PDB file of C-alpha atoms (C1' of nucleotides) in Angstrom:
ATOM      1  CA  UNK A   1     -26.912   3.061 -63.226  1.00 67.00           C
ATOM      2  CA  UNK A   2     -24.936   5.830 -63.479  1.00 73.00           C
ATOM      3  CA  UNK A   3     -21.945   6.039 -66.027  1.00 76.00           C
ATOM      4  CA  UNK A   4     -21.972   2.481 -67.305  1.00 79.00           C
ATOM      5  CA  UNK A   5     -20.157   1.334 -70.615  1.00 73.00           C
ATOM      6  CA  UNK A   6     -23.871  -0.250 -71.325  1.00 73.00           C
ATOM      7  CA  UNK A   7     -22.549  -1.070 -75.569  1.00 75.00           C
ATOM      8  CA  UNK A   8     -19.447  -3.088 -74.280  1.00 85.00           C
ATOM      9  CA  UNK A   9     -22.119  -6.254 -72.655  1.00 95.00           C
ATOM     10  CA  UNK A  10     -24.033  -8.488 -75.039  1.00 95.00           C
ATOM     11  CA  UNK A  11     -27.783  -8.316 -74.300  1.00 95.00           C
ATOM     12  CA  UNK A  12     -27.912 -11.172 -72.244  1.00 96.00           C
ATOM     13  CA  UNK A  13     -25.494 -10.128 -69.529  1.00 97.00           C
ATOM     14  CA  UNK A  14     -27.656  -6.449 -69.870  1.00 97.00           C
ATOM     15  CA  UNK A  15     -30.983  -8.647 -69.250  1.00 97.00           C
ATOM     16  CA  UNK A  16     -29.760 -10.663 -66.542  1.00 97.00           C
ATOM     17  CA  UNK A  17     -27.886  -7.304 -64.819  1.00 98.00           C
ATOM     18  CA  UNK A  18     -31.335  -5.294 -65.535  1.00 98.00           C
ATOM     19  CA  UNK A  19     -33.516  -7.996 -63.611  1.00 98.00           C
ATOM     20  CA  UNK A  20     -31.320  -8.142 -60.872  1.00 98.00           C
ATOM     21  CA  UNK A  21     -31.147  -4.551 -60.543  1.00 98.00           C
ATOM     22  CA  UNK A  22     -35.464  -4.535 -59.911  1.00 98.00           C
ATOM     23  CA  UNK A  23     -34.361  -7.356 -57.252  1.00 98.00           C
ATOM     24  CA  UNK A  24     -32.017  -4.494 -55.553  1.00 98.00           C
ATOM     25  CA  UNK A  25     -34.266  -2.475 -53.607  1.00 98.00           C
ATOM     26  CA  UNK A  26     -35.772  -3.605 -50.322  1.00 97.00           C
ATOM     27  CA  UNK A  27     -38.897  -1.744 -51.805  1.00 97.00           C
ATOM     28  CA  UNK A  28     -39.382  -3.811 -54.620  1.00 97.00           C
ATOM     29  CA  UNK A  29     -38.483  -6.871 -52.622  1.00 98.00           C
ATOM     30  CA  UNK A  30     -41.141  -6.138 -50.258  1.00 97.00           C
ATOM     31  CA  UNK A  31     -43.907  -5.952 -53.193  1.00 96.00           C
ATOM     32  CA  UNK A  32     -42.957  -9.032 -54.647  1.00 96.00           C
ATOM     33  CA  UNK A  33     -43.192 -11.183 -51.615  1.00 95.00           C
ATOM     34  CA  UNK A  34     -46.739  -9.266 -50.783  1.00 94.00           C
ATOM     35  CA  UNK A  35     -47.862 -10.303 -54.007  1.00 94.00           C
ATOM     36  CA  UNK A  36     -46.659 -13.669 -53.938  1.00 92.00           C
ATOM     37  CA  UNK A  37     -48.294 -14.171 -50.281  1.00 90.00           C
ATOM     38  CA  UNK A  38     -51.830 -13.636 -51.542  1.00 82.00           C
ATOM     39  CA  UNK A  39     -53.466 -16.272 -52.892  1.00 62.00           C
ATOM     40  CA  UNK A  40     -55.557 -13.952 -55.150  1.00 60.00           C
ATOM     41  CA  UNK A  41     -54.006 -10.934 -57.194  1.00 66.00           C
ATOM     42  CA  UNK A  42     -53.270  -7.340 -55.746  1.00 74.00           C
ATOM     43  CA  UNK A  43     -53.655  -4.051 -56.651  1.00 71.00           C
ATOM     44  CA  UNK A  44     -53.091  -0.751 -54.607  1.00 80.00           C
ATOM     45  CA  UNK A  45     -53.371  -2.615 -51.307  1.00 91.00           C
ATOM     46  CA  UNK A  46     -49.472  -2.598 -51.854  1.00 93.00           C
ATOM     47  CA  UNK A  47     -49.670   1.787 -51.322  1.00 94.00           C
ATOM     48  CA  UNK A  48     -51.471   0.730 -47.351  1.00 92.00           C
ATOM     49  CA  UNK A  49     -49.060  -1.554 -46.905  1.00 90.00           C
ATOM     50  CA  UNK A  50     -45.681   0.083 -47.104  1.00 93.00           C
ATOM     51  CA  UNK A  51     -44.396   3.586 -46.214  1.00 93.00           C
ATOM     52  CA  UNK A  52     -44.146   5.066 -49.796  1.00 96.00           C
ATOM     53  CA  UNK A  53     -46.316   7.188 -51.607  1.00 96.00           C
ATOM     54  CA  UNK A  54     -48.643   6.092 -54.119  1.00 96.00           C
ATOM     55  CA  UNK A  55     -46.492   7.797 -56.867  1.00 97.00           C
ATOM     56  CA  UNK A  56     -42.966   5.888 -55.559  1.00 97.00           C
ATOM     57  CA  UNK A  57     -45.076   2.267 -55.358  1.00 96.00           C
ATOM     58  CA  UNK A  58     -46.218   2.745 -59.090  1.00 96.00           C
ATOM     59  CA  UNK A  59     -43.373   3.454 -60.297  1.00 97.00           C
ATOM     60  CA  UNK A  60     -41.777   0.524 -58.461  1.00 97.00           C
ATOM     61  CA  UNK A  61     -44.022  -1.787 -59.823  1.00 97.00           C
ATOM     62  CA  UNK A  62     -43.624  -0.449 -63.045  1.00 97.00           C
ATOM     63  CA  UNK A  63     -39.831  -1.143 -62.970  1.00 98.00           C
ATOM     64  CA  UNK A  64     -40.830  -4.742 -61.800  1.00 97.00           C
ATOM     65  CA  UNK A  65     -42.846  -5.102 -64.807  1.00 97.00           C
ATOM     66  CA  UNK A  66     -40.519  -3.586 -67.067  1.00 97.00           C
ATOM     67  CA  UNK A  67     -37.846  -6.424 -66.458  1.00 98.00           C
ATOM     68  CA  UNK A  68     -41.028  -9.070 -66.873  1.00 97.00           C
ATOM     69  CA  UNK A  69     -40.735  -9.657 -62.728  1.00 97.00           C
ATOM     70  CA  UNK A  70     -44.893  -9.125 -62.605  1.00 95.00           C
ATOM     71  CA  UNK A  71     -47.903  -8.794 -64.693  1.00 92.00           C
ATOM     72  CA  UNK A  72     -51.036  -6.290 -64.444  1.00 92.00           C
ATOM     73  CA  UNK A  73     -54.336  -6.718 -65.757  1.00 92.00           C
ATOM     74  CA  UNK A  74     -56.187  -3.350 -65.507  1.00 92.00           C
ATOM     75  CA  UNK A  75     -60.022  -4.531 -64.093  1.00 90.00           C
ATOM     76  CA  UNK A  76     -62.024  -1.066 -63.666  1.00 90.00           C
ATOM     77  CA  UNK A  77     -59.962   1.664 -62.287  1.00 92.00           C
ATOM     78  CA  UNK A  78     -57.700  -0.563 -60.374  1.00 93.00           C
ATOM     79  CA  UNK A  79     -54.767  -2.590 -61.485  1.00 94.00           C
ATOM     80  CA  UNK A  80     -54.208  -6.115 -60.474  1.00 92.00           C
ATOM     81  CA  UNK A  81     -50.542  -7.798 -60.178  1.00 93.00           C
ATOM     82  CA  UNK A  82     -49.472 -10.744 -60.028  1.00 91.00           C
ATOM     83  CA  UNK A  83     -45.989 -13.148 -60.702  1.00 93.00           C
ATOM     84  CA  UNK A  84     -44.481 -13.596 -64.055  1.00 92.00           C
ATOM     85  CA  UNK A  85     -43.695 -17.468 -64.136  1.00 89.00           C
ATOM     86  CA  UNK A  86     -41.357 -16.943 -67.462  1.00 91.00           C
ATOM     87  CA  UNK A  87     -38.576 -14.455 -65.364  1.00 94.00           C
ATOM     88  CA  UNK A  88     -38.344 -16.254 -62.250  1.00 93.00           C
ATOM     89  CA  UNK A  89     -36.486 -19.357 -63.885  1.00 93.00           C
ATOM     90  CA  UNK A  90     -33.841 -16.935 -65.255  1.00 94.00           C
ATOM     91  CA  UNK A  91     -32.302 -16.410 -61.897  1.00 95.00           C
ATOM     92  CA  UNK A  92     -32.299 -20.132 -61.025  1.00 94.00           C
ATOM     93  CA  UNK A  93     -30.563 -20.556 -64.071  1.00 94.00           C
ATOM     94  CA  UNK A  94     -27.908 -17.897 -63.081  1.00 96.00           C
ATOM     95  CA  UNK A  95     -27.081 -19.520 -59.978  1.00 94.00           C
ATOM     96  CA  UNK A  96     -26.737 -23.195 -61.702  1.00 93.00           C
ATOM     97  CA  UNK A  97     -24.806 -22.313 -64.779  1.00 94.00           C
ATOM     98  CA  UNK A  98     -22.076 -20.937 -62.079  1.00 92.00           C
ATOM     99  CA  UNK A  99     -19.573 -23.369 -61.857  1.00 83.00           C
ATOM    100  CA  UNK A 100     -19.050 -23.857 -57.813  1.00 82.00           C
ATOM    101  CA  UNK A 101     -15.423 -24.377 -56.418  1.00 79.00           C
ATOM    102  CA  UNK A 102     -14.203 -26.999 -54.539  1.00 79.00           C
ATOM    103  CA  UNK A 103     -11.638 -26.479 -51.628  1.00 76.00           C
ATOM    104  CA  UNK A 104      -9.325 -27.983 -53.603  1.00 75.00           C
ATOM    105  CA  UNK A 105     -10.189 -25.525 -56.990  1.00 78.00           C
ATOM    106  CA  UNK A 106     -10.694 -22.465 -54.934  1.00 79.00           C
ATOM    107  CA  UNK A 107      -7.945 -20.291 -53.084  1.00 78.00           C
ATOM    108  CA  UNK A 108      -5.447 -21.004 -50.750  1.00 72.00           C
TER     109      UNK A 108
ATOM    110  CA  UNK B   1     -29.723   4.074 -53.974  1.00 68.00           C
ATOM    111  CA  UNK B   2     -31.169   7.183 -54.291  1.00 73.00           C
ATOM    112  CA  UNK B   3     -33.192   8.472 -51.583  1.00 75.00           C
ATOM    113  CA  UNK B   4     -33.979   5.164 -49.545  1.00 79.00           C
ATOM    114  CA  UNK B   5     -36.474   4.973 -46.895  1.00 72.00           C
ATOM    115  CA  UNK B   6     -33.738   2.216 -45.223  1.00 72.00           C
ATOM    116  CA  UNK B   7     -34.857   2.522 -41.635  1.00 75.00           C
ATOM    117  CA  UNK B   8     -38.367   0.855 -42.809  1.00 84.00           C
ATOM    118  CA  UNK B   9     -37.378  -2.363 -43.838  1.00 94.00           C
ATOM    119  CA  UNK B  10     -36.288  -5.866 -42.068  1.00 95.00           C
ATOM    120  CA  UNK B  11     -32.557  -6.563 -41.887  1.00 95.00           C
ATOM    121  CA  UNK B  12     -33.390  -9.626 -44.051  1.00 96.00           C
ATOM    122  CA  UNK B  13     -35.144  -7.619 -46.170  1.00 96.00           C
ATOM    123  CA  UNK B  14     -31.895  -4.828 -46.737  1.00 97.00           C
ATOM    124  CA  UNK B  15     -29.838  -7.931 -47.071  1.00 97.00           C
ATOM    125  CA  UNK B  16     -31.548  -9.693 -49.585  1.00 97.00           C
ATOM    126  CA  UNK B  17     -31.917  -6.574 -51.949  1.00 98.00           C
ATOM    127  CA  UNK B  18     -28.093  -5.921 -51.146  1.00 98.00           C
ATOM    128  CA  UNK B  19     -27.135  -9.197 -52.455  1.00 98.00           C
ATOM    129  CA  UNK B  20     -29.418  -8.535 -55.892  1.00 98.00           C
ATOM    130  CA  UNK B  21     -28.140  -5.279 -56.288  1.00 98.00           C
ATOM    131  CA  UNK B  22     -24.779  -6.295 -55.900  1.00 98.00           C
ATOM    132  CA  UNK B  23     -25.512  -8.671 -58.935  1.00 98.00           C
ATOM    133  CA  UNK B  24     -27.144  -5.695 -60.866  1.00 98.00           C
ATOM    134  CA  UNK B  25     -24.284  -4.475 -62.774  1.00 98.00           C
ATOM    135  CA  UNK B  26     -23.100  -6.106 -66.408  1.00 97.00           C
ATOM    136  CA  UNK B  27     -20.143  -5.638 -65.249  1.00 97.00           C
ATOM    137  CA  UNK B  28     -20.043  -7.822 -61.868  1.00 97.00           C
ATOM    138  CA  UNK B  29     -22.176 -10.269 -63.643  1.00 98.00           C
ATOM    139  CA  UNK B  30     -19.592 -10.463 -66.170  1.00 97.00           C
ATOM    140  CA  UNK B  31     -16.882 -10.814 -63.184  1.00 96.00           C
ATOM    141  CA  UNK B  32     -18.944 -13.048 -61.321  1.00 96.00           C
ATOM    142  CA  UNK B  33     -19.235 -15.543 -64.313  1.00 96.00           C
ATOM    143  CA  UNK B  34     -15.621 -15.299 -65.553  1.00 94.00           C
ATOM    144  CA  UNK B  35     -14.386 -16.117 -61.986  1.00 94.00           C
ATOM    145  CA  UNK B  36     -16.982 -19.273 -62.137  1.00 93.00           C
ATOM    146  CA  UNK B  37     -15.540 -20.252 -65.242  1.00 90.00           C
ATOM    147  CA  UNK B  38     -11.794 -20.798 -64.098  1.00 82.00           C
ATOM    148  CA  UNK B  39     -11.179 -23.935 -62.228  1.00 62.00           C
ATOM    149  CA  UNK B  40      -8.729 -22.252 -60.954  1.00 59.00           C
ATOM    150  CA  UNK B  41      -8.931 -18.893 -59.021  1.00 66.00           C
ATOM    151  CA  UNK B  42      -8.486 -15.537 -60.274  1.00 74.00           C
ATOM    152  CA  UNK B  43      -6.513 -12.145 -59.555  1.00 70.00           C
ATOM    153  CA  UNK B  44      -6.558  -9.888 -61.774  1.00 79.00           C
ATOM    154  CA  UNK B  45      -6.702 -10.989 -65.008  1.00 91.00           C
ATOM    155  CA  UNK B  46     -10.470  -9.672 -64.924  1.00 93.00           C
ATOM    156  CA  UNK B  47      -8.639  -6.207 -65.670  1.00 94.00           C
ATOM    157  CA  UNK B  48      -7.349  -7.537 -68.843  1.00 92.00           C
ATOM    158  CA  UNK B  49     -10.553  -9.293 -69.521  1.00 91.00           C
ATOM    159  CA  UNK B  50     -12.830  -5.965 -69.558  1.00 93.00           C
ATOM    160  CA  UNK B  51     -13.020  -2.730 -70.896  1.00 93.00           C
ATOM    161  CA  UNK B  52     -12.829  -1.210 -67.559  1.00 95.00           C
ATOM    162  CA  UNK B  53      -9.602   0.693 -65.768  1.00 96.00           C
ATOM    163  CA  UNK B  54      -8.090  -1.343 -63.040  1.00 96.00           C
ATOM    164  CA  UNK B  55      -9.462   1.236 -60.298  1.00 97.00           C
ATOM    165  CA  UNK B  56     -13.346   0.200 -61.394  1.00 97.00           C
ATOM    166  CA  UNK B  57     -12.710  -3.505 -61.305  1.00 96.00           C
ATOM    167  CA  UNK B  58     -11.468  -3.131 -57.935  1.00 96.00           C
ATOM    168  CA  UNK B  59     -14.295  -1.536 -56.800  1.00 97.00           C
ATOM    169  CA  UNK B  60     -16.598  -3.745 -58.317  1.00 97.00           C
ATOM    170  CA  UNK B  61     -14.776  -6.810 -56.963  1.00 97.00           C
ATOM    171  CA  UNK B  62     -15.354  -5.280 -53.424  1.00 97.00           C
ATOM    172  CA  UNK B  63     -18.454  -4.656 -53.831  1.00 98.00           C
ATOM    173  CA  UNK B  64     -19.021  -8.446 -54.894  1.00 97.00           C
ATOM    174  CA  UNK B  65     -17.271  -9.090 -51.769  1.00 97.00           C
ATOM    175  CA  UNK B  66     -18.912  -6.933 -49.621  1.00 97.00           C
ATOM    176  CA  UNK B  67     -22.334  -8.881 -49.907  1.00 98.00           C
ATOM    177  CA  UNK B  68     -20.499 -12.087 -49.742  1.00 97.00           C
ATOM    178  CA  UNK B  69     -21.019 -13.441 -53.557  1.00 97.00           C
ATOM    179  CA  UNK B  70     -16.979 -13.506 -53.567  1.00 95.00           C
ATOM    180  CA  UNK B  71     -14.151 -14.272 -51.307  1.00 92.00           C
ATOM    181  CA  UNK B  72     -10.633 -12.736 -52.017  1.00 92.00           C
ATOM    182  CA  UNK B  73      -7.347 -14.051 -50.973  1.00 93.00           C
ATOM    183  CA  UNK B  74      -4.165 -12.833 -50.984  1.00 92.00           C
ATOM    184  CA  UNK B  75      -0.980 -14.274 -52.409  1.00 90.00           C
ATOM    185  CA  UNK B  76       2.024 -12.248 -52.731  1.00 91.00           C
ATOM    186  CA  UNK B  77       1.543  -9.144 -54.602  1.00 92.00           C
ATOM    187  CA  UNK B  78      -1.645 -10.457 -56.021  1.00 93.00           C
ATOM    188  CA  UNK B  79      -5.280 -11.229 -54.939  1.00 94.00           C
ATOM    189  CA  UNK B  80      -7.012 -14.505 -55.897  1.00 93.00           C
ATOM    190  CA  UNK B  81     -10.883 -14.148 -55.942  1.00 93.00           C
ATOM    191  CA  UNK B  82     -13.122 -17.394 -55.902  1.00 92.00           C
ATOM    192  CA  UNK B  83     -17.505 -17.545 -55.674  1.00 93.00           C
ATOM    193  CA  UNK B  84     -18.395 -17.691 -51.767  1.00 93.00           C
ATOM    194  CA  UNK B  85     -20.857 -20.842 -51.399  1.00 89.00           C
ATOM    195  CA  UNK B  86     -22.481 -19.456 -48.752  1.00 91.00           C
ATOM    196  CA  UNK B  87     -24.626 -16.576 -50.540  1.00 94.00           C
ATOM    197  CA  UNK B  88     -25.663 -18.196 -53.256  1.00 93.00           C
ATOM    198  CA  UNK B  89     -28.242 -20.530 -51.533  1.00 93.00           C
ATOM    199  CA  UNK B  90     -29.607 -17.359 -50.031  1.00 93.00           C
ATOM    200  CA  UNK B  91     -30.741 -16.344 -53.942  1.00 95.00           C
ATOM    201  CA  UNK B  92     -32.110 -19.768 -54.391  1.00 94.00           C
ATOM    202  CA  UNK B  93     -33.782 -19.363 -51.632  1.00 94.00           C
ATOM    203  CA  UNK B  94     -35.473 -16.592 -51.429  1.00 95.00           C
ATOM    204  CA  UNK B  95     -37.107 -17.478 -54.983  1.00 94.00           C
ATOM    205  CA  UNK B  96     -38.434 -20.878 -53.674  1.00 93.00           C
ATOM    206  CA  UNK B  97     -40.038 -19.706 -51.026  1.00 93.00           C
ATOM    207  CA  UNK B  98     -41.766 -17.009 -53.633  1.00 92.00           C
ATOM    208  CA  UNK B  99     -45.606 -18.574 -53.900  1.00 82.00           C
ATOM    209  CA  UNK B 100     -46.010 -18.987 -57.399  1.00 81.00           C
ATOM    210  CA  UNK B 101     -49.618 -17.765 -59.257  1.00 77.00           C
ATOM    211  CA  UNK B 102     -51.498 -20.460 -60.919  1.00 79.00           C
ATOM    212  CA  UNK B 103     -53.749 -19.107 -64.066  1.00 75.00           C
ATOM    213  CA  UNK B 104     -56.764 -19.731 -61.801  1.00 75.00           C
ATOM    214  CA  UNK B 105     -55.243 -17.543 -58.878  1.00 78.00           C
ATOM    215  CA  UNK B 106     -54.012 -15.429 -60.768  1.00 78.00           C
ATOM    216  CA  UNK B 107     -55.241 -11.936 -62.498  1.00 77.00           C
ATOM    217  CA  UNK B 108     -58.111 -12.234 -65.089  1.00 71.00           C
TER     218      UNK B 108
ATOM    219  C1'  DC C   1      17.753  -0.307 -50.014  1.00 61.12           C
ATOM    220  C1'  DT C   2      15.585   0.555 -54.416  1.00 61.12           C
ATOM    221  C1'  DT C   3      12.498  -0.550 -57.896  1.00 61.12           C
ATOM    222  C1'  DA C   4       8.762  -3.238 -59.988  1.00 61.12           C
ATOM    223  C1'  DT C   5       4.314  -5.270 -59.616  1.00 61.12           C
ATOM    224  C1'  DT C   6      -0.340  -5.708 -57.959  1.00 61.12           C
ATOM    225  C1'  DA C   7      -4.347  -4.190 -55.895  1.00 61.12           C
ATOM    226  C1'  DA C   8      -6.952  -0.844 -52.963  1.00 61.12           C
ATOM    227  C1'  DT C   9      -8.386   3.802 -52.061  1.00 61.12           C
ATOM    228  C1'  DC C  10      -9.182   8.864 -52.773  1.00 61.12           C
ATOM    229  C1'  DG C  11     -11.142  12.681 -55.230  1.00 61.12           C
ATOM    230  C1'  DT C  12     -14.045  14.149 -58.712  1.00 61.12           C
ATOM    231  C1'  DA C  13     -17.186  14.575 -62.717  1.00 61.12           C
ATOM    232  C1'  DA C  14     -21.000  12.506 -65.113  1.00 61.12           C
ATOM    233  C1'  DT C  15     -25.079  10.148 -64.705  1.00 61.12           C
ATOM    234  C1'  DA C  16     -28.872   7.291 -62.400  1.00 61.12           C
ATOM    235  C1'  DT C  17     -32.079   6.354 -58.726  1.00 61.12           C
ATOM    236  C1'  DT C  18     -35.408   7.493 -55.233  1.00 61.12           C
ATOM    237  C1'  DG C  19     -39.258   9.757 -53.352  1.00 61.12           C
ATOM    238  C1'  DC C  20     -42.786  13.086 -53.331  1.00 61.12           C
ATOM    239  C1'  DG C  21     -46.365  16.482 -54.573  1.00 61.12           C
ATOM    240  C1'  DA C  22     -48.939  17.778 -58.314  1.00 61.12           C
ATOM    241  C1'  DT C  23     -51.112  16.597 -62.313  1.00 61.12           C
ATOM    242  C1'  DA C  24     -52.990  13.626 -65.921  1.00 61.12           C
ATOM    243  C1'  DT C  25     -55.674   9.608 -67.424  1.00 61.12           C
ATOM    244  C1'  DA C  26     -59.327   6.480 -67.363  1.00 61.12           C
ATOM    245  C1'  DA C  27     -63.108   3.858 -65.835  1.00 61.12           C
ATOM    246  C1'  DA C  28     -67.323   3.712 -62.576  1.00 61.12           C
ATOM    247  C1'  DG C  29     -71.155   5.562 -60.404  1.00 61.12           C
ATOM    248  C1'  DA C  30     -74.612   9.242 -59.274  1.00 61.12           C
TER     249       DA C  30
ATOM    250  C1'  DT D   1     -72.435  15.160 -67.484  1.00 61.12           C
ATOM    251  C1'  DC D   2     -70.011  15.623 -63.071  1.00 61.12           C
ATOM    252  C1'  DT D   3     -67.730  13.461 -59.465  1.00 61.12           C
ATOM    253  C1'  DT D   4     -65.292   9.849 -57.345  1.00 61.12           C
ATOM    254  C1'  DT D   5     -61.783   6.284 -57.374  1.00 61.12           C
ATOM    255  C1'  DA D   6     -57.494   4.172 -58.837  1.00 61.12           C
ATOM    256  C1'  DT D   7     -53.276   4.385 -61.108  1.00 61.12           C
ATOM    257  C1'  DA D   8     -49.662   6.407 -64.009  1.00 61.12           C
ATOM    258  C1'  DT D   9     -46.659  10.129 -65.190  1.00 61.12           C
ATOM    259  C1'  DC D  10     -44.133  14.653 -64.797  1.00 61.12           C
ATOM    260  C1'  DG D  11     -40.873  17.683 -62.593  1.00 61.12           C
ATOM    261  C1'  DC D  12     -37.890  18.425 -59.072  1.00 61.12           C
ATOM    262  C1'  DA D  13     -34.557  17.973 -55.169  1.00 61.12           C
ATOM    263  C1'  DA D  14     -31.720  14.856 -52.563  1.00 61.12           C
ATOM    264  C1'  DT D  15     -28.746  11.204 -52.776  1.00 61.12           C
ATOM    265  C1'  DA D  16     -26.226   7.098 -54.826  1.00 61.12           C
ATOM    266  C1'  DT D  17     -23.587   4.864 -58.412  1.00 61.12           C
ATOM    267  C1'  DT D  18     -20.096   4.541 -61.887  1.00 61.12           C
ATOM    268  C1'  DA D  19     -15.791   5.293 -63.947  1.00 61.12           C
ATOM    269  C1'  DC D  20     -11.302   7.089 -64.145  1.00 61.12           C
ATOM    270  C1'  DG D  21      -6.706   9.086 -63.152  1.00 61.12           C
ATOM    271  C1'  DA D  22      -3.714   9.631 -59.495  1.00 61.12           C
ATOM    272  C1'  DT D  23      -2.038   8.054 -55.348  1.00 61.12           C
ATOM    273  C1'  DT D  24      -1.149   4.825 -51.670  1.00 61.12           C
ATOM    274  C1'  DA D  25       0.128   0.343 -49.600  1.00 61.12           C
ATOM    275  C1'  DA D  26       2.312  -3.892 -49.552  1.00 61.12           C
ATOM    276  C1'  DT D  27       4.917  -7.639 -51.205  1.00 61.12           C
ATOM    277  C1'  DA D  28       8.573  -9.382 -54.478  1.00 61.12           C
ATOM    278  C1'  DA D  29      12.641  -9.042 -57.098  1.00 61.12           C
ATOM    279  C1'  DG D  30      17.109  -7.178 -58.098  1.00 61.12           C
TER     280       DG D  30
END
DNA sequence: CTTATTAATCGTAATATTGCGATATAAAGA
DNA sequence: TCTTTATATCGCAATATTACGATTAATAAG
């Protein structure tokens, strides 16, 4: 993030900023609407399907995971992902709480 | 954004991870909501309102711009920002059309 | 015309991200 | 047990982001 005054936000702002941030990388993008198109869970099908090694795709999914984006469920030696339900409704919250202007509120 | 493979993706694809990165930054998440908050619009009173130098709210404010999440106006010696309508859906959006897991599609 | 005022931009240092090869870990199968 | 398979992690080099002071640009006020 590089030098960012990270103690001056309250935890909330940090969480919201921190899930968006997984959101910012066409990568990660990518993953998340190949998982979501399959109607069953994924695993390393994800490392065929894009141009990235299978060290950068883990640790993508990883950071989606961190921020509680997806969920794995280790079955044998390969991991499955899948959506996290509880995130998603954070960003729709975002957007609504944002109080929209009119063109009579906004600027000239 | 580090070392991004950027030629690989879909336009859409590089524009939808611009806007969430754009939003991945306490600090423009901050902006974004003070701004939202004002019925009127704002200039830069966001300098006074954070612990950050007048140079790095510009930027930031820019870079809000850039991905169209804010539009800027100017009046006089000062620049009134306001929340673009137009992106916003795009967010919305994009997490709709996400297929959501039910526990029997999902991992075990 | 000169001086404030406001915001954008430049240059730079500190730090973070990205991607990869190599390696480690862990379960499955022979 | 030894090997294969699947994924995570480490270490590094290349690049991007962040923040700030200093400067520039542009309008307003005197």
């Amino acid at each position: 993030m590089g030098l960012t005054k990270i103690d001056t936000y309250s935890s909330l702002t940090l969480h919201k900023a921190a899930i968006f941030k997984a959101l910012g990388h066409p990568a990660r993008i990518t993953i998340l609407e190949y998982i979501s198109k399959q109607t069953t869970c994924i695993c390393g099908e994800i490392v065929a399907e894009l141009p990235l090694s299978q060290a950068s795709i883990s640790r993508h999914l990883s950071e989606l995971k961190a921020v509680g984006l997806i969920k794995g469920t280790i079955t044998g030696t390969s991991v499955c992902y899948c959506l996290n339900l509880e995130t998603l409704p954070l960003i729709i919250q975002f957007i609504n709480q944002l109080h929209l202007p009119t063109p009579q509120t906004c600027c000239p």
